[in-house]
Coordinates of C-alpha atoms in Angstrom, one line a residue:
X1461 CA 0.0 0.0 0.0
X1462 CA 1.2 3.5 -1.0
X1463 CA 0.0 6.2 1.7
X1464 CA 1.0 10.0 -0.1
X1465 CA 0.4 13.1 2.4
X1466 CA -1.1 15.9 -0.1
X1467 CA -1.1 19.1 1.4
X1468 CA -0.8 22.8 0.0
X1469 CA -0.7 23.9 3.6
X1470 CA 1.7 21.7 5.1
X1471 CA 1.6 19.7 8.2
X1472 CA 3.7 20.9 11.1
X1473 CA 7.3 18.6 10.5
X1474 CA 6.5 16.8 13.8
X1475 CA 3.2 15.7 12.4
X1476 CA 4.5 14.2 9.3
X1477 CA 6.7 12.7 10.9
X1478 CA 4.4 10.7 13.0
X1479 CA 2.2 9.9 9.8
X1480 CA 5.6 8.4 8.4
X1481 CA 6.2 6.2 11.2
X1482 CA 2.7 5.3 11.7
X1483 CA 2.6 4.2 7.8
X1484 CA 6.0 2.5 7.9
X1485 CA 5.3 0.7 10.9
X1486 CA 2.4 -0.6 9.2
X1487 CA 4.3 -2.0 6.8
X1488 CA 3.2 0.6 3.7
X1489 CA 4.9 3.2 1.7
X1490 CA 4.7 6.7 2.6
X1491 CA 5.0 9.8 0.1
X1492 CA 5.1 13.5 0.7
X1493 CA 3.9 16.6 -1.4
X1494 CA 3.5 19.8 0.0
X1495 CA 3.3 23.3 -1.2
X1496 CA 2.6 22.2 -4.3
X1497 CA 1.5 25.3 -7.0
X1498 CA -0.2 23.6 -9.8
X1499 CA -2.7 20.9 -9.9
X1500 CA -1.0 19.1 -12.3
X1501 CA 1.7 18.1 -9.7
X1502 CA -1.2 16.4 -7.4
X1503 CA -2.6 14.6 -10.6
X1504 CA 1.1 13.2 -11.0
X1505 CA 1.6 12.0 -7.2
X1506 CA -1.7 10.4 -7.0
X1507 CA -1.3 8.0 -9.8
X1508 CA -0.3 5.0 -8.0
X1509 CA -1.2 5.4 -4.4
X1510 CA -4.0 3.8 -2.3
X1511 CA -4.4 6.2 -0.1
X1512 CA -4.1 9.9 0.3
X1513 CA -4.0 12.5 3.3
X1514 CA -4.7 16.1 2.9
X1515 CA -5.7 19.2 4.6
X1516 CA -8.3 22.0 2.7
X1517 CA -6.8 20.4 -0.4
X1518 CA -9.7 19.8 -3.5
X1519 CA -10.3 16.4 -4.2
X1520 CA -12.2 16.3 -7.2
X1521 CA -13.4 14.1 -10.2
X1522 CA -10.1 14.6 -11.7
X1523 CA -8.3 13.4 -8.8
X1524 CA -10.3 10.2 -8.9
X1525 CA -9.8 9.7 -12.4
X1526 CA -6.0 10.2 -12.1
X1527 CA -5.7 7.6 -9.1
X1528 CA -7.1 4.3 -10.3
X1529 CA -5.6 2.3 -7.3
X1530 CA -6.6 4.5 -4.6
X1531 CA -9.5 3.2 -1.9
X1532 CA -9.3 5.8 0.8
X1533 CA -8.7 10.1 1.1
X1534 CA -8.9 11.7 5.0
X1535 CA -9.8 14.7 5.3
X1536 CA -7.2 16.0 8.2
X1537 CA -9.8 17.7 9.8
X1538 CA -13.6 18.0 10.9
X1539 CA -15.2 19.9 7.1
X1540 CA -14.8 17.6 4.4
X1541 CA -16.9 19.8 1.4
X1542 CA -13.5 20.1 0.0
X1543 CA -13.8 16.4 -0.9
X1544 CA -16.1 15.7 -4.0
X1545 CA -18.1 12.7 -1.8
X1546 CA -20.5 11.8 -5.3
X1547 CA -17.2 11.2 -7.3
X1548 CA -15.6 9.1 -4.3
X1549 CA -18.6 7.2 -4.1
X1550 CA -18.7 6.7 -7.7
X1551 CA -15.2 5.6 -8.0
X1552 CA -15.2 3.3 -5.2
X1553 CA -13.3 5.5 -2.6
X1554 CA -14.0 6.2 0.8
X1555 CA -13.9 9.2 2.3
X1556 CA -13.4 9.8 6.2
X1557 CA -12.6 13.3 8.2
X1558 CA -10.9 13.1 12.0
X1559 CA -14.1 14.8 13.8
X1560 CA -13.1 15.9 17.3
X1561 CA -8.9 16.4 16.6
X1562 CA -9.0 20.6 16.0
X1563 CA -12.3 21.3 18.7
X1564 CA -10.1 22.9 21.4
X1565 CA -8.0 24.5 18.8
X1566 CA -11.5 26.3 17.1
X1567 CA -12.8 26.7 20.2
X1568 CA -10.4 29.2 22.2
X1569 CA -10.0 30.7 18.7
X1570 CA -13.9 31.8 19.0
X1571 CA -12.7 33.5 22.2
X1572 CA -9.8 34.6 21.1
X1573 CA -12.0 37.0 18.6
X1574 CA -14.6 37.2 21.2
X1575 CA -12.6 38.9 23.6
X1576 CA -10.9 41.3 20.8
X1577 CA -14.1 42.2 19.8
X1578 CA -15.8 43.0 23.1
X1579 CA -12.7 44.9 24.0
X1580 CA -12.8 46.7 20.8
X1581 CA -9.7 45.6 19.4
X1582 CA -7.9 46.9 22.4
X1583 CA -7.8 50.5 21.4
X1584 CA -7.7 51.5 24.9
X1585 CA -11.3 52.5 24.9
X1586 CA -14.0 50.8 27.4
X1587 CA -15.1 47.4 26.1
X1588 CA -18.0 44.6 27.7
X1589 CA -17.2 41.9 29.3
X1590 CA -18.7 38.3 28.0
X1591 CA -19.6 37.1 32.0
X1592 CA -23.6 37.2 32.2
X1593 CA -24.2 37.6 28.5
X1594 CA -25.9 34.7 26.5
X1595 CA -24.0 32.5 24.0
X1596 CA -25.9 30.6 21.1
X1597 CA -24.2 27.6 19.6
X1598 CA -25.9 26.3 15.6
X1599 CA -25.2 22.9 15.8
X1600 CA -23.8 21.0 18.8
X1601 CA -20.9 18.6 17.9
X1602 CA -17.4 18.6 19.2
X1603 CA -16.1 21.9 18.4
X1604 CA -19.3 23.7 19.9
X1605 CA -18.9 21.4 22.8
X1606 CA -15.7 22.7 23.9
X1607 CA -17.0 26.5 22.8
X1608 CA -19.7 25.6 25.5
X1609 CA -17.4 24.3 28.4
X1610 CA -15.5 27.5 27.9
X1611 CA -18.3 29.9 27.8
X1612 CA -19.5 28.3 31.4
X1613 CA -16.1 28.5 32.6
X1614 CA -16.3 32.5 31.8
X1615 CA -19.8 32.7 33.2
X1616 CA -21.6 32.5 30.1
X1617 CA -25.5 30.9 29.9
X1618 CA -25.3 28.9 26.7
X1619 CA -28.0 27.4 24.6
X1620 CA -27.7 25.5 21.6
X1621 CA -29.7 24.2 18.4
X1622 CA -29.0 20.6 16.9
X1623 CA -31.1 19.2 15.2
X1624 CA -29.1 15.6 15.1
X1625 CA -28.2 15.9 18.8
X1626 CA -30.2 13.8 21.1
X1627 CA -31.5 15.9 24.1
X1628 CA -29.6 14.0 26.9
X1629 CA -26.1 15.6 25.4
X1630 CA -27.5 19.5 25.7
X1631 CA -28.9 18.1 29.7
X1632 CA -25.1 16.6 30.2
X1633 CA -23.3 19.6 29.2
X1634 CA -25.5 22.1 31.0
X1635 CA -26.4 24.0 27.9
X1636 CA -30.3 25.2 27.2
X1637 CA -31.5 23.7 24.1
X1638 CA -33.7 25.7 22.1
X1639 CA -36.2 24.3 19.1
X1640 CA -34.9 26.2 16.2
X1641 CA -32.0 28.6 14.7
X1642 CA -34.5 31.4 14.5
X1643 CA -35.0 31.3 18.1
X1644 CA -31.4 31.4 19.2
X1645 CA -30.6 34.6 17.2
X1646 CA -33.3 35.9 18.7
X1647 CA -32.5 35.3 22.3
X1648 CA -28.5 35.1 22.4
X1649 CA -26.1 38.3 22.9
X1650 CA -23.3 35.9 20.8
X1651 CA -24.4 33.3 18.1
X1652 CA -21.6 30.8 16.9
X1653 CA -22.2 29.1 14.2
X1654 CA -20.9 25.3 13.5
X1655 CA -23.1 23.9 10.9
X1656 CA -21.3 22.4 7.6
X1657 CA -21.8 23.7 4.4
X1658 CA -24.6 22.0 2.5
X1659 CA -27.2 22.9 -0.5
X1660 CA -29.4 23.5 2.9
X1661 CA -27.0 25.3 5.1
X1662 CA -25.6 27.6 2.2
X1663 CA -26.5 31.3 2.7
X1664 CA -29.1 30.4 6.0
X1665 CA -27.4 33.0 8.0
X1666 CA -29.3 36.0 6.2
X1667 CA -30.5 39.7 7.2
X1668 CA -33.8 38.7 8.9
X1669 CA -31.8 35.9 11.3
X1670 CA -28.9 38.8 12.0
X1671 CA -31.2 41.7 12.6
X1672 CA -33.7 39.3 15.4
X1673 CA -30.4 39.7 17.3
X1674 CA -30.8 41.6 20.8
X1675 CA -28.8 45.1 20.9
X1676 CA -25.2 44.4 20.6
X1677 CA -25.1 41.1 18.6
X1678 CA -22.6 39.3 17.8
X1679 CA -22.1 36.4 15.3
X1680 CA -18.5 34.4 15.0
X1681 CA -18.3 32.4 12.2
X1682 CA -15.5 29.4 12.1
X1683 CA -17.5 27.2 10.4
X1684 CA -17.8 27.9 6.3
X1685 CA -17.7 31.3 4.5
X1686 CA -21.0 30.2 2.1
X1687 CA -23.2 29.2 4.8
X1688 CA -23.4 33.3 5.2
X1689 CA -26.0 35.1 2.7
X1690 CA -23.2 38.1 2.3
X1691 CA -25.7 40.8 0.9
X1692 CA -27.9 40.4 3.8
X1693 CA -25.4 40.6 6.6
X1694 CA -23.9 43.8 5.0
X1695 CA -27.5 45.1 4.9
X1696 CA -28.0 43.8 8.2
X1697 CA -25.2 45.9 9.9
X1698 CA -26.1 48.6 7.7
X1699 CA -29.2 48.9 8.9
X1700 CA -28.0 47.3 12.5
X1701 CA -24.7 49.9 14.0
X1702 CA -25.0 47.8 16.8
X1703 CA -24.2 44.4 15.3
X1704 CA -20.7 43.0 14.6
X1705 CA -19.7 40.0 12.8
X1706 CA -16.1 38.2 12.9
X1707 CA -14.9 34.8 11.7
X1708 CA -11.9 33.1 10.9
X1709 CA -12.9 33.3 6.9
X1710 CA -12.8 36.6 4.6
X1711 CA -15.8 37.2 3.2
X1712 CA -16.3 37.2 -0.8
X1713 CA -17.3 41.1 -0.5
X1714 CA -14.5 41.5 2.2
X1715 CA -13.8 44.8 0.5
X1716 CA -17.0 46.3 0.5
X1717 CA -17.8 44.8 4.0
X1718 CA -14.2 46.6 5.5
X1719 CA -15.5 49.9 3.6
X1720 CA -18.9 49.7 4.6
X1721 CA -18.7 48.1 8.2
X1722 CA -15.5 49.5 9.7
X1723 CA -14.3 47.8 12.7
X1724 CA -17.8 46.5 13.3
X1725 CA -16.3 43.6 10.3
X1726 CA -13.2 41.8 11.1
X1727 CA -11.7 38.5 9.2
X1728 CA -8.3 36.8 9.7
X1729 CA -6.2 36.7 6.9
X1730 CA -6.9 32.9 6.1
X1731 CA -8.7 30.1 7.7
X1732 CA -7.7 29.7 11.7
X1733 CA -9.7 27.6 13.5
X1734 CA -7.1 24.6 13.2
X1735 CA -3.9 26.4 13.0
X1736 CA -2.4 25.5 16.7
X1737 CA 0.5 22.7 17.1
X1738 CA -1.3 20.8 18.7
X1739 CA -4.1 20.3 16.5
X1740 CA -2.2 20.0 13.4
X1741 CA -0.5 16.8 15.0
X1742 CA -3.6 15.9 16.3
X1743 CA -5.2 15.3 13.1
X1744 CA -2.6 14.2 11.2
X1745 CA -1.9 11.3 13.4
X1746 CA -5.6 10.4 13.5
X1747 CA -5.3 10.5 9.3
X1748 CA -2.6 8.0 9.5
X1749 CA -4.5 5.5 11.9
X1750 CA -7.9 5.9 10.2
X1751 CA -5.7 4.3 7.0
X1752 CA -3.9 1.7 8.8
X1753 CA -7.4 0.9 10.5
X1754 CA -9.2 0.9 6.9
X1755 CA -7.0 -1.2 5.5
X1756 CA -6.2 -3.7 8.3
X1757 CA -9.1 -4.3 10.0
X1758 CA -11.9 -2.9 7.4
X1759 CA -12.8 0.1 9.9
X1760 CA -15.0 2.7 8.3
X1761 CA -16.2 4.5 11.7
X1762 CA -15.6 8.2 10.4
X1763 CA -16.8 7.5 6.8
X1764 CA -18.4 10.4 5.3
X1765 CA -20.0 9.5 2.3
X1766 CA -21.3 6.0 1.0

């Protein structure tokens, strides 16, 4: 078996490293492209190998087509719509993600923009403080799990919507749940949002959602840029002075949203939420042992399409 670790964003070395050993000790070759500029060079290293590991990486029909022995790709990470899941399944290939590996990592990121936020960008003017104030979680999975530990631990009342979460979770983590997404924006200071990106979830967070908010809303986004209808959050805090919105991905219109918005707007350079040490090992180990598993033992716990 032929393992190749395909990443434009590279691994920290430590974590390659670890994916080498776990795929040598395994008994399987390992092979490495990172930083690579052209597509062409991925269509190249994929040829013969049976299994692939990458990052935010595309994984398309093309791919496929190019790599007639492969039987597994894993999505370092939690988001997989990166990953082409109708061609996989049409080419025989499974597709898994690590769920679980970056949550502390995205988590204290939502803080870390919380709390530059609130104290507005520590410009030495009076900020709010985030004890007392109500936190709304969209979706309830790992990374929103850890958001919610946090948020208690800073005095926080949290409530959550999940549709796919059975009710006993919400009761064991102390968190409120609440019957729909329209309700939490209405009721919650802070909304973060943690739903993937799907034809249903693309462009839900829209004007009438953002401008339910209470006075002094604020939405973090470290889930996907699309699931945000961009027109009508720009109209939103248009119309809303009071409302801010940060994330850990630009917006399309970040232009017009910096000229428009101000410092009520703010975006990191690129995507964040996983970008710790110890998340980037993390996942990258948990790539490697998802293969070896696959292809051992026939494990297929994390699969994410069929």
């Amino acid at each position: 078996m032929k393992v190749l670790v395909a990443t434009q964003k590279p691994f920290a070395p430590v974590a390659v490293k670890g994916i080498e050993e776990i795929v040598k000790k395994a008994g399987y070759e390992f092979a490495l492209l990172e930083k690579y500029a052209e597509k062409a060079e991925l269509l190249e290293a994929v040829k013969d190998v049976n299994a692939i590991i990458i990052r935010s990486d595309k994984i398309d029909e093309e791919v496929f087509e190019h790599a007639p022995e492969l039987k597994i790709v894993v999505r370092a990470g939690a988001g997989f719509d990166n990953v082409d899941l109708a061609a996989a399944t049409k080419h025989g290939v499974v597709v898994m993600n690590t769920p679980g590996q970056n949550s502390n990592a995205v988590a204290e990121l939502v803080f870390g923009m919380l709390l530059y936020t609130v104290r507005n960008r520590f410009n030495g003017k009076a900020g709010t403080e985030l004890m007392g104030k109500k936190l709304g979680l969209l979706a309830f999975g790992n990374v929103p799990q850890n958001v919610a530990r946090i948020a208690k631990g800073l005095g926080m009342e949290v409530c959550a919507f999940d549709g796919y979460i059975p009710a006993e979770v919400f009761t064991q983590h102390g968190v409120k749940q609440v019957n729909t997404p329209a309700e939490l924006f209405k009721e919650c200071d802070v909304v973060s949002l943690h739903i993937p990106s799907t034809p249903e979830t693309r462009r839900s967070i829209n004007k009438e959602l953002l401008l339910s908010m209470p006075k002094g809303g604020i939405v973090v986004n470290t889930a996907r840029q699309d699931i945000i209808d961009e027109d009508g959050l720009i109209e939103a805090l248009l119309e809303r002075t009071d409302l801010r919105y940060v994330s850990d991905l630009m917006l399309e219109k970040h232009d017009e949203a910096v000229d428009k918005l101000g410092d009520r707007y703010f975006a990191t350079p690129k995507k964040m939420g996983a970008q710790t040490a110890e998340a980037n090992i993390n996942a990258g180990l948990a790539a490697a042992n998802q293969i070896v598993g696959f292809f051992k033992d026939g494990i297929t716990k994390f699969q994410v399409n069929k």
